[in-house]
Tab-separated table of C-alpha atoms and ligand atoms in Angstrom:
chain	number	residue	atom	x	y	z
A	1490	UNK	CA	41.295	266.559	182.029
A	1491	UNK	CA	41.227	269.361	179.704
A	1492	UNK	CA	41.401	273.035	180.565
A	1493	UNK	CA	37.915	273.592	179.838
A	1494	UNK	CA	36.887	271.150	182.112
A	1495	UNK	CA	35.468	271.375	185.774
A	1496	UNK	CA	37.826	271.077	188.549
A	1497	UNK	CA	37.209	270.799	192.197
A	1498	UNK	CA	38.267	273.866	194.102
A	1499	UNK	CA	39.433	274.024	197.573
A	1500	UNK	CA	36.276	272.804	199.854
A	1501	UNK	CA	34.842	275.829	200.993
A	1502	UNK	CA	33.000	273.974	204.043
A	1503	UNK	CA	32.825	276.132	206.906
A	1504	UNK	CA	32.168	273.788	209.592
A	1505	UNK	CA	28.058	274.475	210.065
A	1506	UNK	CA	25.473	272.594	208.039
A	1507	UNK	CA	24.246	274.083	205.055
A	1508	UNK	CA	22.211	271.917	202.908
A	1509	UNK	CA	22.954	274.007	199.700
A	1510	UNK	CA	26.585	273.599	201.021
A	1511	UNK	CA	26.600	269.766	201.263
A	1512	UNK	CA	24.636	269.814	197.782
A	1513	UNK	CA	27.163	271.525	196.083
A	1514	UNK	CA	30.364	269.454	197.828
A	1515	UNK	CA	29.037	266.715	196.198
A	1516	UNK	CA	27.875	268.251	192.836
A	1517	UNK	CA	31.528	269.691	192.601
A	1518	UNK	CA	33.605	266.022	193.378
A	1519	UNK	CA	30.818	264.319	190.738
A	1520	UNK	CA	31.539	266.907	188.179
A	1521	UNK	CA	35.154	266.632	188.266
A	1522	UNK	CA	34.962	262.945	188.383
A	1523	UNK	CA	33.084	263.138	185.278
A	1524	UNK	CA	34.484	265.964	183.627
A	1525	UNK	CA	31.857	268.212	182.794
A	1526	UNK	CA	32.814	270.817	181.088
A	1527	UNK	CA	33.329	274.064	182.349
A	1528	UNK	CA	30.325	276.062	180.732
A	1529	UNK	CA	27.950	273.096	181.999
A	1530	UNK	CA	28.955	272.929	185.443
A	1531	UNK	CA	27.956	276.805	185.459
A	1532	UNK	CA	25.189	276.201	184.263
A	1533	UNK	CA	23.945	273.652	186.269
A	1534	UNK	CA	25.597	274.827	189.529
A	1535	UNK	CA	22.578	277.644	190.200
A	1536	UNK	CA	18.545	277.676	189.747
A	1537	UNK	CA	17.347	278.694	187.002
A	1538	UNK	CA	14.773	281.046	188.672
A	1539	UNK	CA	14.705	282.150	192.670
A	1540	UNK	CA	11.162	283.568	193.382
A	1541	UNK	CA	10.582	284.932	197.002
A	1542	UNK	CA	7.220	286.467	197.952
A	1543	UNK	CA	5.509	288.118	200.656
A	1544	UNK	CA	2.434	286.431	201.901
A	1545	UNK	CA	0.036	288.439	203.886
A	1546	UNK	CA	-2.474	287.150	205.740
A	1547	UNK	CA	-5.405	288.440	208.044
A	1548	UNK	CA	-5.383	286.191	211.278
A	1549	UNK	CA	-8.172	284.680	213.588
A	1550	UNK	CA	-7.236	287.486	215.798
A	1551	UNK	CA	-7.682	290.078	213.131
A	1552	UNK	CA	-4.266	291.180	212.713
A	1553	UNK	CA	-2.301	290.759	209.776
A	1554	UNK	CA	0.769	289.386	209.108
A	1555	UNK	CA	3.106	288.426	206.671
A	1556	UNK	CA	4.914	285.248	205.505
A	1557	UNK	CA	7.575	284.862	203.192
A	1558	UNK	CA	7.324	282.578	200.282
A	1559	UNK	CA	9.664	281.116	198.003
A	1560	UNK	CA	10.089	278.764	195.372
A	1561	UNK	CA	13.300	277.975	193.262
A	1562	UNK	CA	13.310	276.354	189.749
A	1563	UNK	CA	16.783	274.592	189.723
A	1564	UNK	CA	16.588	273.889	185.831
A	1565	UNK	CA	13.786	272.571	183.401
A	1566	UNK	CA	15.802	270.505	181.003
A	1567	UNK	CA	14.124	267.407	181.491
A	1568	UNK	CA	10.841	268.520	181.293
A	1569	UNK	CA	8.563	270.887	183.507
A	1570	UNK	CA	9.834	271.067	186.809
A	1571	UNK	CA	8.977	269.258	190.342
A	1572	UNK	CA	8.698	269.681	194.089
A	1573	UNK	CA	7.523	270.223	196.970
A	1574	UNK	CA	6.065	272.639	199.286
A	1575	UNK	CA	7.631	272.707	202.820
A	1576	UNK	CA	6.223	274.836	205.883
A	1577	UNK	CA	8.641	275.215	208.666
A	1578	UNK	CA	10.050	278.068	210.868
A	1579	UNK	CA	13.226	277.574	209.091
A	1580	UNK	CA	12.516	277.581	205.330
A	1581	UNK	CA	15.076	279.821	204.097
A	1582	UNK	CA	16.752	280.124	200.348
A	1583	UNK	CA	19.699	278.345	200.397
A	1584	UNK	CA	17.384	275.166	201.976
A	1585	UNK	CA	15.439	275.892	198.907
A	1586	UNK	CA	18.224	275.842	196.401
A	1587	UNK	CA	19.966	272.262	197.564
A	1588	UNK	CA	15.989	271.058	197.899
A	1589	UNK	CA	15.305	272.053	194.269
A	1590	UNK	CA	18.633	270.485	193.002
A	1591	UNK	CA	18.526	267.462	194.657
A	1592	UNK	CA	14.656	267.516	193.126
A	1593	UNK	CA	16.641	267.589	189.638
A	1594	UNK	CA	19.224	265.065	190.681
A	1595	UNK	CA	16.564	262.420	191.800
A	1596	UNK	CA	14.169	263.166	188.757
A	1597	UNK	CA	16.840	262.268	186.635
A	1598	UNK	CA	18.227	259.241	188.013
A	1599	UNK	CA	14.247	258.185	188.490
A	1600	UNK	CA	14.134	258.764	184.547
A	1601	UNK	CA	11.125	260.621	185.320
A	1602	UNK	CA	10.815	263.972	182.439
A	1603	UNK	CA	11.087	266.154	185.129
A	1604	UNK	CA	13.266	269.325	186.127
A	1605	UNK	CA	13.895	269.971	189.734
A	1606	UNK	CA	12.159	272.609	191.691
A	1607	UNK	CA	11.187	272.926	195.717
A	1608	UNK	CA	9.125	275.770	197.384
A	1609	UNK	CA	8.438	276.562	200.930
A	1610	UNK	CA	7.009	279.347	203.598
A	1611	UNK	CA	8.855	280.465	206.282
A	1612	UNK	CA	5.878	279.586	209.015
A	1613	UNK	CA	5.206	277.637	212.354
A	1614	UNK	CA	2.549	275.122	210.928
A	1615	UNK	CA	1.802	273.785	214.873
A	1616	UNK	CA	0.538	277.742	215.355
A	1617	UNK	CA	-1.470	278.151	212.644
A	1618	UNK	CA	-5.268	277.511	212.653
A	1619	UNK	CA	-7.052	275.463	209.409
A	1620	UNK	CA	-8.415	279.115	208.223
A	1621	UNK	CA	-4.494	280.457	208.719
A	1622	UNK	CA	-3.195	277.815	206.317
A	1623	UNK	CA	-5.871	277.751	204.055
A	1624	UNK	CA	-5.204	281.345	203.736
A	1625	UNK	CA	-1.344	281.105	203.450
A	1626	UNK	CA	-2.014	278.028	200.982
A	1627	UNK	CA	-4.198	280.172	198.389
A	1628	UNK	CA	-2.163	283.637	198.758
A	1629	UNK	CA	1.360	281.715	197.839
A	1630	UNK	CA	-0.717	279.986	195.200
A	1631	UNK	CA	-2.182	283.048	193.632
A	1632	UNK	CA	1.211	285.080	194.088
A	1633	UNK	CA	3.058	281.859	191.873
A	1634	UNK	CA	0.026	281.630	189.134
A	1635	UNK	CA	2.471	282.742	186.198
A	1636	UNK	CA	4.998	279.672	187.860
A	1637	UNK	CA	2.947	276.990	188.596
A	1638	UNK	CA	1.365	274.919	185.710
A	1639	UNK	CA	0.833	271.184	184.474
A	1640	UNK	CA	3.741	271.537	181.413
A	1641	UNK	CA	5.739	274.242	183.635
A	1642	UNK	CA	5.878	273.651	187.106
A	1643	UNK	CA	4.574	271.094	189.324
A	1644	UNK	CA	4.289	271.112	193.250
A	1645	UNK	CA	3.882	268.725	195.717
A	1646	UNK	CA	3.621	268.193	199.567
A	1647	UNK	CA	6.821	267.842	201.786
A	1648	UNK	CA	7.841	268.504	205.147
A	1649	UNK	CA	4.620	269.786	206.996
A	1650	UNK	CA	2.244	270.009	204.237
A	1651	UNK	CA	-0.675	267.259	203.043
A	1652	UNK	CA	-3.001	266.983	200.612
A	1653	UNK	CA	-5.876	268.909	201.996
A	1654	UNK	CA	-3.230	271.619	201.167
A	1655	UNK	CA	-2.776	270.129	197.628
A	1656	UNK	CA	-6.144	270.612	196.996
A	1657	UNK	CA	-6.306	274.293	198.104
A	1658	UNK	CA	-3.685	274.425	195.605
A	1659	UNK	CA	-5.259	272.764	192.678
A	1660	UNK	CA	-8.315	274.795	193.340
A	1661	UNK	CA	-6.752	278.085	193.388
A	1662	UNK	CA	-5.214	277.346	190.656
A	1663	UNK	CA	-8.056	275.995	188.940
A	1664	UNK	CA	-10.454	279.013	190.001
A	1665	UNK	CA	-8.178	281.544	188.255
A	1666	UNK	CA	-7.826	279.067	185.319
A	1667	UNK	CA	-11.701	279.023	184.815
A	1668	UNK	CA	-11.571	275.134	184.395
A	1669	UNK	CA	-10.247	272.406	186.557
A	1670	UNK	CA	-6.871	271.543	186.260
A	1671	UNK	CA	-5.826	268.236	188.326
A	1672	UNK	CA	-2.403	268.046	186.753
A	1673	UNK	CA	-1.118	271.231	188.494
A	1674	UNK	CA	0.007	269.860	191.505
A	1675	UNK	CA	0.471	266.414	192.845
A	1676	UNK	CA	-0.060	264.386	196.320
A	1677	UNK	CA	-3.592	265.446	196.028
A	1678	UNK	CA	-6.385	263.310	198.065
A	1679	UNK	CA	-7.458	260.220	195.659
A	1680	UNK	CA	-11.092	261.958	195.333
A	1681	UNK	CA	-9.886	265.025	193.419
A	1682	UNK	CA	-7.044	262.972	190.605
A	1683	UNK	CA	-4.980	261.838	193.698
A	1684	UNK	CA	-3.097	258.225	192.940
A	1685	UNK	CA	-3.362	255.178	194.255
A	1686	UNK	CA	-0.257	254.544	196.643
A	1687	UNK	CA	0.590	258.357	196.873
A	1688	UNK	CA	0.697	258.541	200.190
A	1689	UNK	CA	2.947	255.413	200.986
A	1690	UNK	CA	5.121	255.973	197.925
A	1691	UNK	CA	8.184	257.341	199.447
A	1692	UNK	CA	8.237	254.604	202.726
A	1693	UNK	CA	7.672	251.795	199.862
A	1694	UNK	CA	10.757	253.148	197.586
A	1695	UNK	CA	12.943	253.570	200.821
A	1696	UNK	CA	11.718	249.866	201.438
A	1697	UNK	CA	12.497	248.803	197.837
A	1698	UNK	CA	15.744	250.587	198.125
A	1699	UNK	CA	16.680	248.739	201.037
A	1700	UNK	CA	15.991	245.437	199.714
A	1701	UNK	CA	17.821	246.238	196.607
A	1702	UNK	CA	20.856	246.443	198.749
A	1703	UNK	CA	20.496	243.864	200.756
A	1704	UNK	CA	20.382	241.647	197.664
A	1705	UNK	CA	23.926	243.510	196.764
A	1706	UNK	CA	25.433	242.808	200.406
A	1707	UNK	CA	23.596	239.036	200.252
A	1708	UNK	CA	22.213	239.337	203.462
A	1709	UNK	CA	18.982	238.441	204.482
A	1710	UNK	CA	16.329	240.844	206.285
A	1711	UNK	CA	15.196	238.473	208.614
A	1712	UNK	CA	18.494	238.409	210.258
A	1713	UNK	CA	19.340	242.110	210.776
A	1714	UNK	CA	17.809	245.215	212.540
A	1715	UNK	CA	17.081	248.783	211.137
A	1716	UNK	CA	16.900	252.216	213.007
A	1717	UNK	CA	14.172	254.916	211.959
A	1718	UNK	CA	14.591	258.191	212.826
A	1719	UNK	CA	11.650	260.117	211.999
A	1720	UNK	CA	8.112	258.847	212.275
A	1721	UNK	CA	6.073	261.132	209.800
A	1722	UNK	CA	4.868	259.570	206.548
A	1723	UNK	CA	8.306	258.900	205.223
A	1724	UNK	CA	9.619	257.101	209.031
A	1725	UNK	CA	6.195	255.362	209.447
A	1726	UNK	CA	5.930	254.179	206.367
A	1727	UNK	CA	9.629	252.650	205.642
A	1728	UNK	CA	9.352	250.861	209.365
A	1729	UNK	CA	6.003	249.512	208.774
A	1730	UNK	CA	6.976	247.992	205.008
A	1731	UNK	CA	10.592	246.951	206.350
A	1732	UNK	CA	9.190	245.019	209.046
A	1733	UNK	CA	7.032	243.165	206.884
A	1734	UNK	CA	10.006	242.158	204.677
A	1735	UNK	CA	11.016	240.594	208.350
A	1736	UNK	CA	13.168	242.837	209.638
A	1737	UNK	CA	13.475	243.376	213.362
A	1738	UNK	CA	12.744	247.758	213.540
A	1739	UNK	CA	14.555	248.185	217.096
A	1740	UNK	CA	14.378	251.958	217.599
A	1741	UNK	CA	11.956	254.717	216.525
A	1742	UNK	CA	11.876	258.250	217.094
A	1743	UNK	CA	10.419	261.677	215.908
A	1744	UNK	CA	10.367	265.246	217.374
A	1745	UNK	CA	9.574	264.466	220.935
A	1746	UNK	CA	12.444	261.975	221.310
A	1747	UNK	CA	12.692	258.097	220.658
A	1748	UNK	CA	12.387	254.243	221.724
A	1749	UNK	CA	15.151	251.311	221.723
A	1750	UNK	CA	13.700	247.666	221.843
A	1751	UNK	CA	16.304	244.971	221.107
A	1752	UNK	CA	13.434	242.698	220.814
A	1753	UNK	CA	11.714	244.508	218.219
A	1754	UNK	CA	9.287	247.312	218.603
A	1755	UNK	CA	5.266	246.579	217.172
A	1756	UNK	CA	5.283	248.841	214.269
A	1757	UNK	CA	1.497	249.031	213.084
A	1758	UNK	CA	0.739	249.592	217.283
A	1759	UNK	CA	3.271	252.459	217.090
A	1760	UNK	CA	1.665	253.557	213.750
A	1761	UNK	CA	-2.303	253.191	215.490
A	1762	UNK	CA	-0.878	255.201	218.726
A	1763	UNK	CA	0.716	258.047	216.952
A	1764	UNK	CA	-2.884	258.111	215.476
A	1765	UNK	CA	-4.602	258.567	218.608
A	1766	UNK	CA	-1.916	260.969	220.444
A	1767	UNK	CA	-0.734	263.117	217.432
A	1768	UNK	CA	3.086	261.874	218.223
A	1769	UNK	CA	5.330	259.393	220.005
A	1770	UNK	CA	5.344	261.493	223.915
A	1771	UNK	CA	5.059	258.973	226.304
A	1772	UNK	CA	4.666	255.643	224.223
A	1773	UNK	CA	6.599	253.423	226.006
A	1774	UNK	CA	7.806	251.297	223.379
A	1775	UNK	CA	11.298	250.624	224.690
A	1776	UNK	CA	13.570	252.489	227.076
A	1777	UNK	CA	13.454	256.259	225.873
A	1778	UNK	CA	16.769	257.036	223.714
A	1779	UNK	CA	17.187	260.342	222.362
A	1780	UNK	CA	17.294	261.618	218.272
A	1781	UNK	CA	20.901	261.352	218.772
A	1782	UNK	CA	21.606	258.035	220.638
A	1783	UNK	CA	18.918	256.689	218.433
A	1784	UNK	CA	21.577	257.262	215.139
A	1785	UNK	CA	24.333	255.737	217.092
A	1786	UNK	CA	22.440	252.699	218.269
A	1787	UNK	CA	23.501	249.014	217.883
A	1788	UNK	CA	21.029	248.028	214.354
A	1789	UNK	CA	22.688	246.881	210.607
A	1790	UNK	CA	20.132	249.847	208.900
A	1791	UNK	CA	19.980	253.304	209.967
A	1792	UNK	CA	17.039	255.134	207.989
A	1793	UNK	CA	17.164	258.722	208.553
A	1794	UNK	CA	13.720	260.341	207.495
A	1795	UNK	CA	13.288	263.270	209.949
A	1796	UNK	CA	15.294	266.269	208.683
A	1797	UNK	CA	17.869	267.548	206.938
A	1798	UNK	CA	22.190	267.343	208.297
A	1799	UNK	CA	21.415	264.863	211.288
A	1800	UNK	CA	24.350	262.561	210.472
A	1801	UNK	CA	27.575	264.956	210.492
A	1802	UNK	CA	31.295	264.980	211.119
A	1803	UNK	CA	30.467	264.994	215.009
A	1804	UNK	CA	28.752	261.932	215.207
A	1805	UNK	CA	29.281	259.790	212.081
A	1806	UNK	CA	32.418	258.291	213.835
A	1807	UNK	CA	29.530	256.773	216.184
A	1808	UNK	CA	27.633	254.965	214.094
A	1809	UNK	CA	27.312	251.357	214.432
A	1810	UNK	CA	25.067	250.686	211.162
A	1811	UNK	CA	26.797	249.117	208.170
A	1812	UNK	CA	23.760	250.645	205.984
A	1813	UNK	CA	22.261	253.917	205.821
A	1814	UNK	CA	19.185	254.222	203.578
A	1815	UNK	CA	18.409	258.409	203.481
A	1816	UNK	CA	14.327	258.727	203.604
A	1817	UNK	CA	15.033	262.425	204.542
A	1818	UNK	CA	16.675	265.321	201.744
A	1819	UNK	CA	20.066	265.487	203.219
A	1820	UNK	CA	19.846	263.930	206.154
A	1821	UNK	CA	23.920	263.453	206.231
A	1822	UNK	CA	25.837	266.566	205.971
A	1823	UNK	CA	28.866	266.463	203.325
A	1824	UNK	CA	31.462	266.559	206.374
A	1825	UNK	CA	30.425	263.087	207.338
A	1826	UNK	CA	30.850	261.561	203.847
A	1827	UNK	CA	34.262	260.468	204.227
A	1828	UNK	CA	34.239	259.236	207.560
A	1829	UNK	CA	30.929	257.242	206.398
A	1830	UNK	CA	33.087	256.342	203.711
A	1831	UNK	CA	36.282	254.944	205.664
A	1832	UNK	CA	34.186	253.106	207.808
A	1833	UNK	CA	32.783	251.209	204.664
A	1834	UNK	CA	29.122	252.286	205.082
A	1835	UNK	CA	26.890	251.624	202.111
A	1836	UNK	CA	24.721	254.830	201.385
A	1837	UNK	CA	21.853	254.878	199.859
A	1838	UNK	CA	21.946	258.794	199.111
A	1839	UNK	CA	18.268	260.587	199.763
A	1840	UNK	CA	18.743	261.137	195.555
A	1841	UNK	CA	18.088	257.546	194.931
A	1842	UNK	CA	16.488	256.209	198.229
A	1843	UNK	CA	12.840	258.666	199.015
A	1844	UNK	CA	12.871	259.234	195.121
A	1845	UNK	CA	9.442	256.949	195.206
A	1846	UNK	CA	7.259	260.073	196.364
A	1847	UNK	CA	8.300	261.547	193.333
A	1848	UNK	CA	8.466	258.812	190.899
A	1849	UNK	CA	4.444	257.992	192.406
A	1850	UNK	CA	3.452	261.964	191.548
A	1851	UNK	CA	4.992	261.252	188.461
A	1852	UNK	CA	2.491	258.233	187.910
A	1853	UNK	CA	-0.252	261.113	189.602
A	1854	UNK	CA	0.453	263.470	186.419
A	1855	UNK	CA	-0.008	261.089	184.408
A	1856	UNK	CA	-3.170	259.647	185.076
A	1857	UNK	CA	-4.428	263.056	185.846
A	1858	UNK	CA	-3.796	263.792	181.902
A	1859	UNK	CA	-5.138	260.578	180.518
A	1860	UNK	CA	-8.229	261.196	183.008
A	1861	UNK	CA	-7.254	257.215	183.695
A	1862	UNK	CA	-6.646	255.835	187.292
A	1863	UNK	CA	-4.747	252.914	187.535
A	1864	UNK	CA	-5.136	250.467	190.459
A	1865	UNK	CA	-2.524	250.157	193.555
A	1866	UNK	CA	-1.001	247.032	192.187
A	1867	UNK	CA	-0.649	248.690	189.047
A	1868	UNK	CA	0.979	251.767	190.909
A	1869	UNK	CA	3.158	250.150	193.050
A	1870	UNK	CA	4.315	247.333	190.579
A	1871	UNK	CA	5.552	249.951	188.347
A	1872	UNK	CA	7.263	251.879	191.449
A	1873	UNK	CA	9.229	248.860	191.938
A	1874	UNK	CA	10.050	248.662	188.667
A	1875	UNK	CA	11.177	252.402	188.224
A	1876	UNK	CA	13.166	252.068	191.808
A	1877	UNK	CA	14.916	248.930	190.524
A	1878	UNK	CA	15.892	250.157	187.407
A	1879	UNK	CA	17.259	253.483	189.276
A	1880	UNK	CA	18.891	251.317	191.955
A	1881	UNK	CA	20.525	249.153	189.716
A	1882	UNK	CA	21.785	252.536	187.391
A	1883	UNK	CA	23.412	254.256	190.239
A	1884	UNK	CA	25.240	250.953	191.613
A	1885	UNK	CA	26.827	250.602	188.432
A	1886	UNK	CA	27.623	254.104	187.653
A	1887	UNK	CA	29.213	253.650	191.103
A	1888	UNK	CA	30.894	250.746	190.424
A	1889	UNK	CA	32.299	252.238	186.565
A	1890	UNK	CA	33.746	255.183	188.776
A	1891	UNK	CA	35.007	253.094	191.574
A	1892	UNK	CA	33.065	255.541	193.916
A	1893	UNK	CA	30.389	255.498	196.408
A	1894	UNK	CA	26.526	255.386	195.945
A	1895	UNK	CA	26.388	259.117	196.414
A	1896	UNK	CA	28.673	260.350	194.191
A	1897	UNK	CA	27.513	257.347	191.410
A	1898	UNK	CA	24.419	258.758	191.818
A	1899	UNK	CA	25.567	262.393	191.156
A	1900	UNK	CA	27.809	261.477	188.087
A	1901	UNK	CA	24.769	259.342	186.604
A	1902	UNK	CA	22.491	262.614	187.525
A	1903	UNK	CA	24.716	265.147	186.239
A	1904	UNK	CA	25.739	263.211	182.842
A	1905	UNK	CA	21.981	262.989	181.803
A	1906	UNK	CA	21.042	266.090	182.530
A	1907	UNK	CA	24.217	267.778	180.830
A	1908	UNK	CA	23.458	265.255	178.070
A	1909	UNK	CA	19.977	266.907	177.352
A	1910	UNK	CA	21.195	270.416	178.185
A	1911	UNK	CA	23.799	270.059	175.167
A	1912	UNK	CA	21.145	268.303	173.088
A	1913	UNK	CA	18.620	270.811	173.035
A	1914	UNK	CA	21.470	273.542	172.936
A	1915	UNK	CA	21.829	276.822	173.995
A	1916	UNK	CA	18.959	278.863	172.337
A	1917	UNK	CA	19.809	282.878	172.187
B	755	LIG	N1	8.619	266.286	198.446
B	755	LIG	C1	8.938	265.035	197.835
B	755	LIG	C2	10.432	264.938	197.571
B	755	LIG	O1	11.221	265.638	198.163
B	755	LIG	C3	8.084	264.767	196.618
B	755	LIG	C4	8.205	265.775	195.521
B	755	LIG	C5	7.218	265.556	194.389
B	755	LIG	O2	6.494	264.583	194.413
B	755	LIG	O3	7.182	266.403	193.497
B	755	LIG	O4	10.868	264.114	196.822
């Protein structure tokens, strides 16, 4: 290693989870392990552009209040850049910053021509009325007009929003742009330049992902048992196509706690009653395990898709599964890697594994541009494709480095985008 090349400083891990925290642990062991130089690593290490905004908004009850907004552009390099939109009580910067890198990370190792970005208000979504959101939805829209764009940024639901919120977005958007633009945000419903296979894209990639290393390990799915914490589009989704590839899904879970069923538990029922009752409360599909117990039960596949540091140095030590496919952003916190590690757990990292959500809003763009919809087996044909070709780029950027899935999927990020950065130069 030369001088002018990155090198790992002391960890500065304090002990509590922070996702921008765990980002950058691994960002900094992939960049010394593939020496980027100094001048890129800075570069890369921050956003590009931190935006926060105040959002006020007149309730039902006629008072107002106000929500704060951000969004964070981690870099545009690869093209116009991509995310989400989370609502949560908890939305905070820092969340945004690892959210909006990772964004970058997995757009890259997707070879999608996309930059990473991620966006969020800090808001209780369960408190809020239709009118409420709508409002919040078009006032964080309007505030971001100069941001948000088809060739310059490009948003997308997440964690507790959907498409009907999409669509306020795209109209907004549209309304001050005097002409309909579709291709300003993605994850909208199929009637206004949604895609085909949107909605299930990220459960199918985590499903794809899965299979993909199976194949590696040689085992076969209708032998083992998988774990899903999380039962939102991204849990649901994963258990529902994972069980049709014959594996036995023994324990489910989401907010209001979770179900063990060595026998197997009936995902489309679990699917059709979370319908009906708005969540899991009371379902009976097993005996009633916590969040917790559910990550250290006995199943080969643990699929985290809830939330963000679930897996950490406390419990990893636990944890019976000899696979871990991430559905969730950062579902393990960087204290748990090694541990994970010693106990010779394959990770799928959340980078590679839910990077079908974005790879379908990719294919959403797209069609929206060519004003051409493709069919589902189109869609998800290609998705396979894309998450193949991904897969099979991380595992042997892993294998080159002698290294795990994570950090091969860092290195493989991280050299592209550096790659680009130094093509197109430093203009100024
Ligand atoms: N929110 C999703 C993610 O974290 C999708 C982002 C997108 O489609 O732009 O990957």
């Amino acid at each position: 290693m030369t001088e002018d090349t990155y090198k790992e400083p002391a960890p500065y891990w304090k002990g509590n989870a922070n996702p921008f925290e765990s980002m950058m642990l691994r960002f900094d062991k992939a960049a010394e392990l593939c020496k980027l130089e100094q001048g890129l690593y800075n570069y890369l290490k921050q956003p590009v552009k931190q935006v926060i905004i105040s959002i006020p908004v007149l309730m039902d009850n006629g008072k107002l209040e106000v929500f704060e907004g951000y969004r964070v552009i981690h870099d545009n390099i690869l093209g116009p850049s991509k995310g989400g939109i989370r609502y949560a009580p908890d939305v905070d910067l820092d969340e945004m910053k690892a959210l909006a890198s990772w964004m970058s990370w997995k757009c890259a190792i997707a070879n999608i021509p996309f930059g990473g970005a991620k966006g969020g208000v800090k808001c209780d979504p369960s408190k809020l009325s239709q009118s409420e959101l709508e409002k919040i939805t078009r006032r964080y829209t309007s505030a971001l007009l100069e941001i948000f764009g088809p060739d310059t940024d490009i948003p997308a639901p997440d964690m507790n929003t959907n498409e009907q919120m999409m669509a306020w977005i795209m109209d907004t958007y549209s309304m001050h742009s005097r002409k309909t633009v579709t291709g300003v945000v993605t994850g909208k419903p199929l009637i206004i330049g949604g895609s085909k296979g949107r909605p299930e894209a990220t459960g199918r990639g985590v499903m794809i992902a899965t299979m993909c290393a199976l194949e590696k390990k040689g085992v076969d799915p209708r032998d083992i048992t998988c774990a899903v914490q999380g039962f939102g589009n991204v849990g649901s989704v994963s258990a529902k196509l994972l069980s049709e590839k014959g594996i036995k899904i023994v324990a489910i879970s989401d907010v209001t706690g979770g179900y063990y069923n060595k026998d197997g538990i009936d995902i489309p029922k679990a699917i059709e009653y979370v319908k009906k009752n708005g969540s899991l409360k009371d379902s009976k599909f097993g005996s009633k395990i916590t969040n917790e117990e559910l990550l250290e039960c006995d199943a080969y596949i643990l699929v985290p898709a809830a939330k963000e540091d679930q897996i950490t140095e406390k419990n990893a030590n636990n944890i019976k599964a000899r696979l871990i496919v991430e559905g969730a952003n950062g579902p393990t916190a960087a204290n748990a890697d090694s541990i994970i590690e010693r106990k010779g757990i394959m990770v799928i990292p959340d980078i590679l594994a839910n990077s079908g959500g974005v790879i379908v809003s990719y294919f959403e763009w797209v069609q929206d541009r060519l004003g051409y919809f493709w069919d589902e087996d189109d869609v998800n044909n290609r998705l396979n494709r894309m998450m193949r070709e991904a897969f099979e780029t991380v595992y042997k950027t892993a294998m080159n480095y002698n290294t795990t899935m994570r950090l091969g999927a860092y290195i493989y990020a991280i050299d592209k985008v550096s790659k680009v950065l130094k093509l197109r130069g430093i203009y100024g």
